[in-house]
mmCIF file of C-alpha atoms in Angstrom:
data_model
loop_
_atom_site.group_PDB
_atom_site.id
_atom_site.type_symbol
_atom_site.label_atom_id
_atom_site.label_comp_id
_atom_site.label_asym_id
_atom_site.label_seq_id
_atom_site.Cartn_x
_atom_site.Cartn_y
_atom_site.Cartn_z
ATOM 1 C CA MET A 1430 86.920 100.915 99.916
ATOM 2 C CA SER A 1431 84.111 103.106 100.877
ATOM 3 C CA ASP A 1432 85.252 105.984 103.129
ATOM 4 C CA VAL A 1433 82.509 105.125 105.626
ATOM 5 C CA LEU A 1434 83.775 102.607 107.847
ATOM 6 C CA ASP A 1435 80.645 100.554 108.713
ATOM 7 C CA ALA A 1436 81.347 97.444 110.526
ATOM 8 C CA SER A 1437 77.556 96.305 110.677
ATOM 9 C CA PRO A 1438 76.064 93.667 110.984
ATOM 10 C CA TYR A 1439 79.426 92.527 112.889
ATOM 11 C CA ASP A 1440 79.568 93.769 116.403
ATOM 12 C CA ALA A 1441 83.180 92.274 117.034
ATOM 13 C CA LEU A 1442 86.090 90.713 115.740
ATOM 14 C CA LEU A 1443 87.939 87.733 116.992
ATOM 15 C CA LEU A 1444 91.536 86.862 116.480
ATOM 16 C CA LEU A 1445 91.840 83.188 116.511
ATOM 17 C CA SER A 1446 95.374 81.814 116.734
ATOM 18 C CA PHE A 1447 97.033 78.569 117.246
ATOM 19 C CA GLY A 1448 98.579 79.417 121.215
ATOM 20 C CA GLY A 1449 101.818 78.617 122.705
ATOM 21 C CA PRO A 1450 103.505 78.156 126.018
ATOM 22 C CA GLU A 1451 104.367 80.925 128.014
ATOM 23 C CA GLY A 1452 106.936 79.260 130.483
ATOM 24 C CA PRO A 1453 108.725 76.067 130.923
ATOM 25 C CA ASP A 1454 105.950 73.979 132.920
ATOM 26 C CA ASP A 1455 103.510 74.973 129.971
ATOM 27 C CA VAL A 1456 105.346 73.300 127.387
ATOM 28 C CA VAL A 1457 104.193 69.562 127.772
ATOM 29 C CA PRO A 1458 100.463 70.332 128.473
ATOM 30 C CA PHE A 1459 100.453 72.673 125.688
ATOM 31 C CA LEU A 1460 101.821 69.885 123.222
ATOM 32 C CA GLU A 1461 99.245 67.601 124.987
ATOM 33 C CA ASN A 1462 96.597 69.748 123.865
ATOM 34 C CA VAL A 1463 98.008 70.370 120.290
ATOM 35 C CA THR A 1464 98.300 66.313 119.991
ATOM 36 C CA ARG A 1465 95.188 65.131 122.107
ATOM 37 C CA GLY A 1466 93.875 61.944 120.568
ATOM 38 C CA ARG A 1467 97.140 60.689 118.947
ATOM 39 C CA GLY A 1468 98.149 58.662 121.873
ATOM 40 C CA ILE A 1469 101.791 60.233 121.983
ATOM 41 C CA PRO A 1470 103.374 59.430 125.264
ATOM 42 C CA LYS A 1471 104.619 61.981 127.675
ATOM 43 C CA GLU A 1472 108.277 61.256 127.145
ATOM 44 C CA ARG A 1473 108.041 62.060 123.446
ATOM 45 C CA LEU A 1474 106.366 65.211 123.983
ATOM 46 C CA LYS A 1475 109.244 66.234 126.084
ATOM 47 C CA GLU A 1476 111.876 65.393 123.454
ATOM 48 C CA VAL A 1477 109.490 67.444 120.830
ATOM 49 C CA GLY A 1478 109.347 70.247 123.467
ATOM 50 C CA GLN A 1479 113.164 70.762 123.501
ATOM 51 C CA HIS A 1480 112.443 73.504 120.870
ATOM 52 C CA TYR A 1481 110.571 75.287 123.298
ATOM 53 C CA PHE A 1482 112.979 74.888 126.274
ATOM 54 C CA LEU A 1483 115.764 76.670 124.153
ATOM 55 C CA TYR A 1484 113.965 79.608 124.483
ATOM 56 C CA GLY A 1485 113.035 79.327 127.916
ATOM 57 C CA GLY A 1486 109.993 77.485 127.466
ATOM 58 C CA VAL A 1487 108.389 80.586 126.103
ATOM 59 C CA SER A 1488 106.647 80.635 122.195
ATOM 60 C CA PRO A 1489 106.900 84.061 120.697
ATOM 61 C CA ILE A 1490 103.543 83.471 119.142
ATOM 62 C CA ASN A 1491 101.303 85.084 122.064
ATOM 63 C CA ASP A 1492 103.530 88.033 122.496
ATOM 64 C CA GLN A 1493 103.066 88.478 118.647
ATOM 65 C CA ASN A 1494 99.357 88.316 118.914
ATOM 66 C CA ARG A 1495 99.535 90.951 121.543
ATOM 67 C CA ALA A 1496 101.405 93.395 119.165
ATOM 68 C CA LEU A 1497 98.883 92.437 116.340
ATOM 69 C CA LEU A 1498 95.844 93.238 118.776
ATOM 70 C CA ASP A 1499 97.531 96.537 119.578
ATOM 71 C CA ALA A 1500 98.033 97.310 115.991
ATOM 72 C CA LEU A 1501 94.366 96.428 115.025
ATOM 73 C CA ARG A 1502 92.801 98.360 117.921
ATOM 74 C CA GLY A 1503 95.148 101.204 117.071
ATOM 75 C CA ASP A 1504 94.147 101.473 113.350
ATOM 76 C CA PHE A 1505 90.431 100.762 113.894
ATOM 77 C CA ALA A 1506 90.376 103.851 115.890
ATOM 78 C CA ASP A 1507 92.374 106.048 113.869
ATOM 79 C CA HIS A 1508 90.235 105.308 111.169
ATOM 80 C CA GLY A 1509 86.927 105.410 112.951
ATOM 81 C CA LEU A 1510 86.038 101.764 113.004
ATOM 82 C CA ASP A 1511 84.025 101.058 115.893
ATOM 83 C CA LEU A 1512 84.645 97.357 116.322
ATOM 84 C CA PRO A 1513 85.875 95.721 119.387
ATOM 85 C CA VAL A 1514 88.517 92.948 119.159
ATOM 86 C CA TYR A 1515 88.729 89.815 121.252
ATOM 87 C CA TRP A 1516 91.483 87.135 121.227
ATOM 88 C CA GLY A 1517 91.018 83.322 121.540
ATOM 89 C CA ASN A 1518 93.567 80.479 120.856
ATOM 90 C CA ARG A 1519 93.093 76.819 119.903
ATOM 91 C CA ASN A 1520 95.703 75.019 122.000
ATOM 92 C CA TRP A 1521 96.456 77.488 124.952
ATOM 93 C CA ALA A 1522 95.070 80.475 127.181
ATOM 94 C CA PRO A 1523 93.274 82.514 125.986
ATOM 95 C CA TYR A 1524 91.213 79.450 125.199
ATOM 96 C CA LEU A 1525 88.772 79.995 122.086
ATOM 97 C CA THR A 1526 85.741 78.597 123.968
ATOM 98 C CA ASP A 1527 86.457 80.875 126.972
ATOM 99 C CA THR A 1528 86.838 83.989 124.824
ATOM 100 C CA LEU A 1529 83.534 83.118 122.798
ATOM 101 C CA ARG A 1530 81.780 82.641 126.156
ATOM 102 C CA GLU A 1531 82.955 86.381 127.305
ATOM 103 C CA MET A 1532 82.085 87.661 123.937
ATOM 104 C CA VAL A 1533 78.325 86.186 124.378
ATOM 105 C CA ARG A 1534 78.168 87.606 127.822
ATOM 106 C CA ASP A 1535 78.980 91.208 126.563
ATOM 107 C CA GLY A 1536 76.186 90.919 124.159
ATOM 108 C CA ARG A 1537 78.068 89.971 120.901
ATOM 109 C CA ARG A 1538 75.582 88.468 118.466
ATOM 110 C CA ARG A 1539 77.463 89.061 115.022
ATOM 111 C CA ILE A 1540 81.350 87.906 115.089
ATOM 112 C CA LEU A 1541 83.893 88.120 112.315
ATOM 113 C CA VAL A 1542 86.984 85.765 112.832
ATOM 114 C CA LEU A 1543 90.455 86.426 111.766
ATOM 115 C CA ALA A 1544 92.424 83.394 111.655
ATOM 116 C CA THR A 1545 96.434 83.727 111.812
ATOM 117 C CA SER A 1546 96.561 81.537 108.847
ATOM 118 C CA ALA A 1547 96.619 83.292 105.417
ATOM 119 C CA TYR A 1548 96.054 79.925 103.207
ATOM 120 C CA ALA A 1549 93.946 77.208 102.383
ATOM 121 C CA SER A 1550 94.339 74.075 103.909
ATOM 122 C CA TYR A 1551 92.829 71.911 106.541
ATOM 123 C CA SER A 1552 95.202 72.807 109.223
ATOM 124 C CA GLY A 1553 95.238 76.525 108.225
ATOM 125 C CA CYS A 1554 91.390 76.878 107.608
ATOM 126 C CA ARG A 1555 88.819 74.004 108.301
ATOM 127 C CA GLN A 1556 90.553 72.595 111.575
ATOM 128 C CA TYR A 1557 90.099 76.236 113.066
ATOM 129 C CA ARG A 1558 86.464 76.019 111.879
ATOM 130 C CA GLU A 1559 86.040 72.745 113.496
ATOM 131 C CA ASN A 1560 87.468 74.423 116.801
ATOM 132 C CA LEU A 1561 84.773 77.053 116.343
ATOM 133 C CA ALA A 1562 82.158 74.357 116.126
ATOM 134 C CA ASP A 1563 83.258 72.691 119.100
ATOM 135 C CA ALA A 1564 83.357 75.950 121.357
ATOM 136 C CA LEU A 1565 79.835 76.690 119.924
ATOM 137 C CA ALA A 1566 78.660 73.326 120.817
ATOM 138 C CA THR A 1567 80.036 73.881 124.290
ATOM 139 C CA LEU A 1568 78.170 76.982 124.593
ATOM 140 C CA GLU A 1569 75.056 75.650 123.510
ATOM 141 C CA GLN A 1570 75.028 72.704 125.794
ATOM 142 C CA GLU A 1571 75.683 75.470 128.454
ATOM 143 C CA GLY A 1572 72.363 77.116 127.633
ATOM 144 C CA LEU A 1573 74.123 80.312 126.157
ATOM 145 C CA GLU A 1574 72.448 82.227 123.165
ATOM 146 C CA LEU A 1575 74.665 81.234 120.202
ATOM 147 C CA PRO A 1576 76.166 84.372 118.046
ATOM 148 C CA ARG A 1577 76.575 84.226 114.355
ATOM 149 C CA VAL A 1578 80.133 83.272 113.214
ATOM 150 C CA ASP A 1579 81.671 84.111 110.017
ATOM 151 C CA LYS A 1580 85.074 83.833 109.086
ATOM 152 C CA LEU A 1581 87.392 86.509 107.159
ATOM 153 C CA ARG A 1582 88.599 85.310 103.668
ATOM 154 C CA HIS A 1583 92.010 84.098 103.002
ATOM 155 C CA TYR A 1584 94.116 87.090 102.973
ATOM 156 C CA PHE A 1585 97.397 85.831 101.113
ATOM 157 C CA ASN A 1586 97.327 87.934 98.202
ATOM 158 C CA HIS A 1587 95.951 91.319 99.702
ATOM 159 C CA PRO A 1588 98.312 94.020 99.151
ATOM 160 C CA GLY A 1589 98.693 94.782 103.033
ATOM 161 C CA PHE A 1590 100.354 91.043 103.511
ATOM 162 C CA VAL A 1591 102.304 91.094 100.304
ATOM 163 C CA GLU A 1592 104.044 94.324 100.742
ATOM 164 C CA PRO A 1593 105.444 93.701 103.849
ATOM 165 C CA MET A 1594 106.817 90.565 102.826
ATOM 166 C CA ILE A 1595 108.529 92.428 99.643
ATOM 167 C CA ASP A 1596 110.303 94.684 101.783
ATOM 168 C CA GLY A 1597 111.509 92.118 104.235
ATOM 169 C CA VAL A 1598 113.085 90.410 101.157
ATOM 170 C CA LEU A 1599 114.534 93.532 99.833
ATOM 171 C CA ARG A 1600 115.912 94.532 103.461
ATOM 172 C CA SER A 1601 117.535 90.787 103.839
ATOM 173 C CA LEU A 1602 119.157 91.270 100.098
ATOM 174 C CA ALA A 1603 120.519 94.458 101.005
ATOM 175 C CA ASP A 1604 122.086 92.819 104.199
ATOM 176 C CA LEU A 1605 123.871 90.284 102.244
ATOM 177 C CA PRO A 1606 127.586 91.013 101.190
ATOM 178 C CA GLU A 1607 127.783 92.946 98.136
ATOM 179 C CA ASP A 1608 129.761 90.488 96.334
ATOM 180 C CA VAL A 1609 127.066 87.832 96.696
ATOM 181 C CA ARG A 1610 123.852 89.937 96.740
ATOM 182 C CA ASP A 1611 123.043 90.106 92.982
ATOM 183 C CA GLY A 1612 123.682 86.198 92.756
ATOM 184 C CA ALA A 1613 121.286 85.345 95.781
ATOM 185 C CA HIS A 1614 118.510 83.021 95.338
ATOM 186 C CA ILE A 1615 115.303 83.407 97.171
ATOM 187 C CA ALA A 1616 113.721 80.328 99.190
ATOM 188 C CA PHE A 1617 109.986 81.058 99.657
ATOM 189 C CA CYS A 1618 109.360 78.997 102.899
ATOM 190 C CA THR A 1619 106.107 77.405 104.235
ATOM 191 C CA HIS A 1620 104.980 74.631 106.475
ATOM 192 C CA SER A 1621 105.048 71.543 104.774
ATOM 193 C CA ILE A 1622 101.912 69.286 105.325
ATOM 194 C CA PRO A 1623 100.892 65.930 103.951
ATOM 195 C CA THR A 1624 100.589 65.617 100.169
ATOM 196 C CA SER A 1625 97.191 64.167 100.430
ATOM 197 C CA ALA A 1626 96.057 67.322 102.665
ATOM 198 C CA ALA A 1627 97.863 69.788 100.133
ATOM 199 C CA ASP A 1628 95.957 67.938 97.227
ATOM 200 C CA ALA A 1629 92.527 68.391 98.945
ATOM 201 C CA SER A 1630 92.932 71.977 100.202
ATOM 202 C CA GLY A 1631 90.569 74.538 98.448
ATOM 203 C CA PRO A 1632 87.059 74.100 97.084
ATOM 204 C CA ALA A 1633 86.413 70.428 95.765
ATOM 205 C CA GLU A 1634 86.829 72.043 92.094
ATOM 206 C CA GLU A 1635 90.450 73.187 92.731
ATOM 207 C CA HIS A 1636 91.453 69.704 94.359
ATOM 208 C CA GLY A 1637 94.420 68.070 92.611
ATOM 209 C CA ASP A 1638 98.319 68.193 92.719
ATOM 210 C CA GLY A 1639 99.131 70.513 95.498
ATOM 211 C CA GLY A 1640 95.922 71.954 95.430
ATOM 212 C CA ALA A 1641 94.970 75.657 96.573
ATOM 213 C CA TYR A 1642 97.733 75.331 99.205
ATOM 214 C CA VAL A 1643 100.487 75.166 96.776
ATOM 215 C CA ARG A 1644 98.856 77.441 93.968
ATOM 216 C CA GLN A 1645 98.496 80.186 96.376
ATOM 217 C CA HIS A 1646 102.084 80.062 97.680
ATOM 218 C CA LEU A 1647 103.320 80.051 94.417
ATOM 219 C CA ASP A 1648 101.260 83.188 93.486
ATOM 220 C CA VAL A 1649 102.545 84.853 96.171
ATOM 221 C CA ALA A 1650 106.020 83.983 95.459
ATOM 222 C CA ARG A 1651 105.781 85.117 91.919
ATOM 223 C CA LEU A 1652 104.311 88.628 93.385
ATOM 224 C CA ILE A 1653 107.250 89.032 95.556
ATOM 225 C CA ALA A 1654 109.983 87.679 93.192
ATOM 226 C CA ASP A 1655 108.633 89.967 90.401
ATOM 227 C CA ALA A 1656 108.386 92.994 92.593
ATOM 228 C CA VAL A 1657 111.997 92.462 93.856
ATOM 229 C CA ARG A 1658 113.429 92.102 90.165
ATOM 230 C CA GLU A 1659 111.589 95.419 89.421
ATOM 231 C CA ARG A 1660 112.934 97.094 92.274
ATOM 232 C CA THR A 1661 116.570 95.996 92.203
ATOM 233 C CA GLY A 1662 116.689 95.309 88.254
ATOM 234 C CA VAL A 1663 118.026 91.780 88.975
ATOM 235 C CA ASP A 1664 116.226 88.395 88.063
ATOM 236 C CA ARG A 1665 117.031 86.105 91.160
ATOM 237 C CA PRO A 1666 116.276 82.629 90.885
ATOM 238 C CA TRP A 1667 113.649 81.348 93.354
ATOM 239 C CA GLN A 1668 111.926 78.352 94.678
ATOM 240 C CA LEU A 1669 109.018 77.391 96.930
ATOM 241 C CA VAL A 1670 110.265 75.057 99.832
ATOM 242 C CA TYR A 1671 108.864 73.774 103.082
ATOM 243 C CA GLN A 1672 109.632 73.107 106.712
ATOM 244 C CA SER A 1673 108.689 71.944 109.760
ATOM 245 C CA ARG A 1674 107.668 68.388 108.913
ATOM 246 C CA SER A 1675 106.382 66.236 111.436
ATOM 247 C CA GLY A 1676 104.243 62.838 111.624
ATOM 248 C CA ALA A 1677 105.240 59.312 110.404
ATOM 249 C CA PRO A 1678 108.092 59.104 108.022
ATOM 250 C CA HIS A 1679 106.296 56.788 105.750
ATOM 251 C CA VAL A 1680 103.691 59.498 104.751
ATOM 252 C CA PRO A 1681 104.569 61.740 101.918
ATOM 253 C CA TRP A 1682 104.790 65.649 102.709
ATOM 254 C CA LEU A 1683 105.461 68.505 100.468
ATOM 255 C CA GLU A 1684 109.097 68.640 99.433
ATOM 256 C CA PRO A 1685 111.983 69.936 99.304
ATOM 257 C CA ASP A 1686 112.901 70.522 102.859
ATOM 258 C CA ILE A 1687 114.530 73.963 103.231
ATOM 259 C CA CYS A 1688 117.846 72.460 104.814
ATOM 260 C CA ASP A 1689 117.925 69.919 101.788
ATOM 261 C CA HIS A 1690 117.280 72.824 99.499
ATOM 262 C CA LEU A 1691 120.185 74.663 101.039
ATOM 263 C CA GLU A 1692 122.596 71.749 100.487
ATOM 264 C CA GLU A 1693 121.328 71.883 97.166
ATOM 265 C CA ARG A 1694 121.579 75.560 96.102
ATOM 266 C CA HIS A 1695 125.108 75.121 97.685
ATOM 267 C CA GLU A 1696 126.077 72.274 95.390
ATOM 268 C CA ALA A 1697 124.973 73.942 92.653
ATOM 269 C CA GLY A 1698 127.050 77.072 93.146
ATOM 270 C CA ALA A 1699 124.318 79.629 94.725
ATOM 271 C CA PRO A 1700 126.514 82.266 96.499
ATOM 272 C CA ALA A 1701 123.939 82.960 98.876
ATOM 273 C CA VAL A 1702 120.168 82.334 99.767
ATOM 274 C CA VAL A 1703 117.475 84.535 101.486
ATOM 275 C CA MET A 1704 114.862 82.366 103.249
ATOM 276 C CA ALA A 1705 111.555 84.145 102.842
ATOM 277 C CA PRO A 1706 108.933 82.632 105.189
ATOM 278 C CA ILE A 1707 105.758 83.654 103.273
ATOM 279 C CA GLY A 1708 103.585 80.956 104.652
ATOM 280 C CA PHE A 1709 103.679 82.440 108.447
ATOM 281 C CA VAL A 1710 101.957 85.521 109.784
ATOM 282 C CA SER A 1711 104.484 86.158 112.223
ATOM 283 C CA ASP A 1712 107.919 84.964 113.750
ATOM 284 C CA HIS A 1713 106.576 82.217 115.977
ATOM 285 C CA MET A 1714 108.360 79.053 116.858
ATOM 286 C CA GLU A 1715 108.518 77.213 113.455
ATOM 287 C CA VAL A 1716 110.274 80.264 112.139
ATOM 288 C CA VAL A 1717 112.493 81.069 114.925
ATOM 289 C CA TYR A 1718 113.489 77.216 115.290
ATOM 290 C CA ASP A 1719 113.374 75.731 111.893
ATOM 291 C CA LEU A 1720 114.924 78.825 110.082
ATOM 292 C CA ASP A 1721 116.790 80.778 112.533
ATOM 293 C CA THR A 1722 118.164 77.892 114.244
ATOM 294 C CA GLU A 1723 118.211 74.624 112.237
ATOM 295 C CA ALA A 1724 118.390 76.063 108.656
ATOM 296 C CA THR A 1725 120.691 78.796 109.526
ATOM 297 C CA ALA A 1726 123.100 75.983 111.232
ATOM 298 C CA LYS A 1727 122.871 74.086 108.283
ATOM 299 C CA ALA A 1728 124.125 77.214 106.080
ATOM 300 C CA GLY A 1729 126.799 77.750 108.387
ATOM 301 C CA GLU A 1730 128.081 74.377 107.933
ATOM 302 C CA LEU A 1731 127.832 74.492 104.250
ATOM 303 C CA GLY A 1732 129.685 78.231 104.424
ATOM 304 C CA LEU A 1733 126.666 79.442 102.549
ATOM 305 C CA PRO A 1734 125.721 83.167 103.405
ATOM 306 C CA VAL A 1735 121.728 83.326 104.325
ATOM 307 C CA ARG A 1736 119.442 85.812 105.633
ATOM 308 C CA ARG A 1737 116.026 85.309 107.102
ATOM 309 C CA SER A 1738 113.435 88.118 105.917
ATOM 310 C CA ALA A 1739 110.913 89.233 108.113
ATOM 311 C CA THR A 1740 107.138 87.918 108.358
ATOM 312 C CA VAL A 1741 104.193 90.541 108.246
ATOM 313 C CA GLY A 1742 103.688 90.692 112.061
ATOM 314 C CA ALA A 1743 102.266 93.772 113.369
ATOM 315 C CA ASP A 1744 103.045 95.564 110.341
ATOM 316 C CA PRO A 1745 100.729 98.521 110.297
ATOM 317 C CA ARG A 1746 100.029 97.664 106.307
ATOM 318 C CA PHE A 1747 98.736 94.269 107.606
ATOM 319 C CA ALA A 1748 96.670 96.049 110.113
ATOM 320 C CA ALA A 1749 95.022 98.167 107.348
ATOM 321 C CA ALA A 1750 94.345 95.235 105.291
ATOM 322 C CA ILE A 1751 92.509 93.560 107.948
ATOM 323 C CA ARG A 1752 90.350 96.954 108.494
ATOM 324 C CA GLU A 1753 89.602 96.663 104.628
ATOM 325 C CA LEU A 1754 88.740 92.977 104.786
ATOM 326 C CA ILE A 1755 86.222 93.714 107.617
ATOM 327 C CA VAL A 1756 84.559 96.802 105.776
ATOM 328 C CA GLU A 1757 84.451 94.733 102.454
ATOM 329 C CA ARG A 1758 82.915 91.629 104.436
ATOM 330 C CA ALA A 1759 80.276 93.616 106.129
ATOM 331 C CA ALA A 1760 79.311 95.474 102.886
ATOM 332 C CA VAL A 1761 78.702 92.030 101.289
ATOM 333 C CA GLU A 1762 76.774 91.029 104.306
ATOM 334 C CA ARG A 1763 74.621 94.110 103.650
ATOM 335 C CA GLY A 1764 73.915 93.118 99.987
ATOM 336 C CA GLN A 1765 76.033 95.977 98.748
ATOM 337 C CA GLY A 1766 78.497 95.517 95.661
ATOM 338 C CA VAL A 1767 82.120 95.502 96.304
ATOM 339 C CA ALA A 1768 85.602 95.121 94.357
ATOM 340 C CA PRO A 1769 87.667 92.753 96.572
ATOM 341 C CA CYS A 1770 91.307 93.851 96.870
ATOM 342 C CA ALA A 1771 93.542 91.014 95.661
ATOM 343 C CA LEU A 1772 96.784 90.791 93.557
ATOM 344 C CA GLY A 1773 98.079 88.185 91.515
ATOM 345 C CA ALA A 1774 96.382 85.660 89.156
ATOM 346 C CA LEU A 1775 93.933 83.994 91.568
ATOM 347 C CA GLY A 1776 91.843 86.600 92.667
ATOM 348 C CA ALA A 1777 90.206 87.268 96.031
ATOM 349 C CA SER A 1778 89.311 83.932 97.843
ATOM 350 C CA HIS A 1779 85.958 82.961 98.905
ATOM 351 C CA ASN A 1780 83.792 84.746 101.659
ATOM 352 C CA LEU A 1781 82.384 81.233 102.779
ATOM 353 C CA CYS A 1782 84.157 78.124 102.589
ATOM 354 C CA PRO A 1783 81.987 75.819 100.617
ATOM 355 C CA VAL A 1784 81.041 72.277 101.030
ATOM 356 C CA GLY A 1785 83.986 69.833 100.480
ATOM 357 C CA CYS A 1786 86.671 72.493 101.007
ATOM 358 C CA CYS A 1787 89.759 71.564 102.714
ATOM 359 C CA PRO A 1788 87.923 68.118 103.933
ATOM 360 C CA ALA A 1789 89.180 66.505 107.254
ATOM 361 C CA ARG A 1790 89.983 62.654 106.966
ATOM 362 C CA THR A 1791 87.347 61.982 109.342
ATOM 363 C CA PRO A 1792 84.318 64.237 109.137
ATOM 364 C CA ARG A 1793 83.701 66.728 111.745
ATOM 365 C CA PRO A 1794 81.353 69.571 112.245
ATOM 366 C CA ALA A 1795 83.043 73.229 110.961
ATOM 367 C CA ALA A 1796 81.596 76.377 111.710
ATOM 368 C CA ALA A 1797 81.444 79.653 109.418
ATOM 369 C CA GLY A 1798 80.943 77.795 106.043
ATOM 370 C CA ALA A 1799 78.483 76.522 103.801
ATOM 371 C CA ASP A 1800 78.177 73.256 105.745
ATOM 372 C CA SER A 1801 78.202 74.923 109.016
ATOM 373 C CA PRO A 1802 75.292 73.434 111.617
ATOM 374 C CA TYR A 1803 75.464 76.889 113.199
ATOM 375 C CA ALA A 1804 74.248 79.046 110.318
#
């Protein structure tokens, strides 16, 4: 990247995340926001909310976003990048629409969006873009001047995202008893999604079995596994596995589930497993419950030693990666040639989601893409 940290034409960064409850009274209203339009009874939402009630009704995600905001602002200040950072959520306060309204009233006209999801998929990319379109439509109805909104490219294979995960796996391996360390398997974990959604993830030309969603995760898993082998001298078995399945049982979702995988590894004689949640930016509820609670309990039943490696969170290298991505995208918008930074076999992702990328079952307007109604 150039030593000149020029963010123009952009005048603000929006951290766009999922949101989560911050107390017991928030849990059911939050889940109603998440499941709106699906007709799920409140009693069922209370059952689902037990995961949150185990932790006092508080999701870790909001505090983790606050930490990331602090890291981004500190990194930008240290490196002379003059770009204010805002925060909005899809499903809980601060709500996306409220934040965009605030940004408009602050005079922001060219906004870059950082979504807390690193990979291509409907739920990890296009749904965020649909929420942006909904928010812009609301502001338009209110008579406000609409800003131009762009989304940062997928950063799953940026060194600032990958390197902290490599270190996390190495720390977890070092924490295992010495007699099982070299034989430990690595389970690279990500959120399961319906196979139909996976198959349709990424640009239309990449659609097929698993789509871009599976290919991108496999590429990151190989990068980490190769780095761990190089740094430890041990070639460990690994597999991409899934967690946090929801929805109707008859609908096919990506497998194997992490708990099933632990049983299979135990039966096959694996002495230990490191669970590496590569599909998640931070230690939010699905990591804390599905891995730290449920999967760890399953391993305990089996007598299988496990460790869970850290997510990227607010690691300074991740904050630096976001800064680099901002400067890179700004240069592209100014018509300057740049060499995008990416590891692995897939190269840098597209800056502008093309038509047909991660389509929804029911078409809806989506901002910050080639098919955006808000160019």
